[in-house]
Structure formats: structure tokens, C-alpha cells
PDB file of C-alpha atoms in Angstrom:
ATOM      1  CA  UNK A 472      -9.150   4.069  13.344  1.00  0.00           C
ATOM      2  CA  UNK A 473      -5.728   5.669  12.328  1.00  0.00           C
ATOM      3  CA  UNK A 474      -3.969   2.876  11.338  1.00  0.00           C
ATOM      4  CA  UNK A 475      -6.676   0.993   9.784  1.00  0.00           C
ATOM      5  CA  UNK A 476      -6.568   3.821   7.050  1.00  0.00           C
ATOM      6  CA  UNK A 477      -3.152   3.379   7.126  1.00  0.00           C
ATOM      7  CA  UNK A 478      -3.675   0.248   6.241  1.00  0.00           C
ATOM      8  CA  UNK A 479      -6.017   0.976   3.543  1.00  0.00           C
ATOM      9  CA  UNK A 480      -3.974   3.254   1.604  1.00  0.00           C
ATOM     10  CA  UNK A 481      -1.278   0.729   1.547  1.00  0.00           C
ATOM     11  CA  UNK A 482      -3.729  -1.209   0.233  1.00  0.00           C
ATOM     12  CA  UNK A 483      -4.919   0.516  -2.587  1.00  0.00           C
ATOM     13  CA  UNK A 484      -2.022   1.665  -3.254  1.00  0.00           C
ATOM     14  CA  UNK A 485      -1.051  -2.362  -3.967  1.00  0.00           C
ATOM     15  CA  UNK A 486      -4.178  -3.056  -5.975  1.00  0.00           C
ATOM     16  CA  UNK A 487      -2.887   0.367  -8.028  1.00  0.00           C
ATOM     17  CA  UNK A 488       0.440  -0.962  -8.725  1.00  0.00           C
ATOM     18  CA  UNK A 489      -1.023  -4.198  -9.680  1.00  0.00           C
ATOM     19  CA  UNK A 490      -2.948  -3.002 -12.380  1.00  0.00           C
ATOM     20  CA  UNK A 491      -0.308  -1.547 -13.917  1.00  0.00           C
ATOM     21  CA  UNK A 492       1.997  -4.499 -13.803  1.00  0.00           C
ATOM     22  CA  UNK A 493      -1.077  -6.673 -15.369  1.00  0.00           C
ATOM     23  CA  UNK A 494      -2.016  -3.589 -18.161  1.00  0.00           C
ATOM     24  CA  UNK A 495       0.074  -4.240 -21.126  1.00  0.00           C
ATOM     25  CA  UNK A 496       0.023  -0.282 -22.696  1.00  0.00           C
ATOM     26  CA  UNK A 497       1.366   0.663 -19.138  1.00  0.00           C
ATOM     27  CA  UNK A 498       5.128   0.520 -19.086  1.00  0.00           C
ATOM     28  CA  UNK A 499       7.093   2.209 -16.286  1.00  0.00           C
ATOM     29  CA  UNK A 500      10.012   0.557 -16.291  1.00  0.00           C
ATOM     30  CA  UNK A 501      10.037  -1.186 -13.026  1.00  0.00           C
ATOM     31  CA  UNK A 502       8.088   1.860 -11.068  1.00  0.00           C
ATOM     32  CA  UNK A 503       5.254  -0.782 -10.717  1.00  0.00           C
ATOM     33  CA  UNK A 504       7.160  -2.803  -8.336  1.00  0.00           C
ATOM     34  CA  UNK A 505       8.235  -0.043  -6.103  1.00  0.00           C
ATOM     35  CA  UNK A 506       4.866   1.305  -5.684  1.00  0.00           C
ATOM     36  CA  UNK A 507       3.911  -2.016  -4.990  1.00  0.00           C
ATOM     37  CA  UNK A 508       6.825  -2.550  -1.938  1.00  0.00           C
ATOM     38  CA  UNK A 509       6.029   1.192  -0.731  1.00  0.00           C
ATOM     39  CA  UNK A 510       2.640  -0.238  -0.816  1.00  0.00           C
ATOM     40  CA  UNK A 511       3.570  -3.149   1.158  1.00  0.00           C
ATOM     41  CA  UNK A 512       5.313  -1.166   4.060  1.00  0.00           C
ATOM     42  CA  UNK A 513       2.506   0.856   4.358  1.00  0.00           C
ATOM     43  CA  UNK A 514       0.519  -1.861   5.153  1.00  0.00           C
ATOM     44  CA  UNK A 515       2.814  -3.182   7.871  1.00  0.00           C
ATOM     45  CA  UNK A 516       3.422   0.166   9.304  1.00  0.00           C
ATOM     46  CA  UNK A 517      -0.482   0.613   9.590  1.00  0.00           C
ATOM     47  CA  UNK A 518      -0.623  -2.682  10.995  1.00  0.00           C
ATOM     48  CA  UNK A 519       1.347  -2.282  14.119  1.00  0.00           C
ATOM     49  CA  UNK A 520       0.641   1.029  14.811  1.00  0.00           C
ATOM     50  CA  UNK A 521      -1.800   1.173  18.017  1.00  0.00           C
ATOM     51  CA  UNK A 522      -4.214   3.529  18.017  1.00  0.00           C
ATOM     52  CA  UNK A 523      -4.156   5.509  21.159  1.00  0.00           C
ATOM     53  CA  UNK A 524      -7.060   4.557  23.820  1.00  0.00           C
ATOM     54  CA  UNK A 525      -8.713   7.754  25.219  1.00  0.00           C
TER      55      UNK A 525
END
């Protein structure tokens, strides 16, 4: 169950950065995008993490 919150924060954390990058009064400077890739690893690292079977 770990790593499928893992794999919803990365996920969330995608849809966040994608709002920004669509809102025009929202200007970072590029921030969007790394949020977005941090997002993205987040994701993968959630995905191939195993939970541990008791």
C-alpha cells in the first residue's frame, strides 16, 4: 500500500505542476517543469517499489 501512495503523491504532485504551467497569472520561471519531472520520478520510484509481503 506503500508505494501506491508513493505513487499518488507523484501524481498530484504532476496534476499541481500542470496547473501552473496552464494558469497564465502563475509565472515561476521554469519551476513548473521541475516539479513536474520530480513529479514524474516519484511516480516511477513508487511504481517499482514492492511492498513487503508479511
Amino acid at each position: 500500500m506503500k508505494s501506491v501512495k508513493i505513487m499518488l503523491l507523484g501524481i498530484s504532485m504532476m496534476l499541481f505542476a500542470a496547473v501552473l504551467t496552464l494558469d497564465p497569472a502563475a509565472s515561476l520561471g521554469g519551476a513548473e517543469f521541475i516539479i513536474l519531472f520530480i513529479g514524474l520520478i516519484t511516480s516511477i520510484i513508487g511504481f517499482f517499489s514492492g511492498d513487503a509481503k508479511h
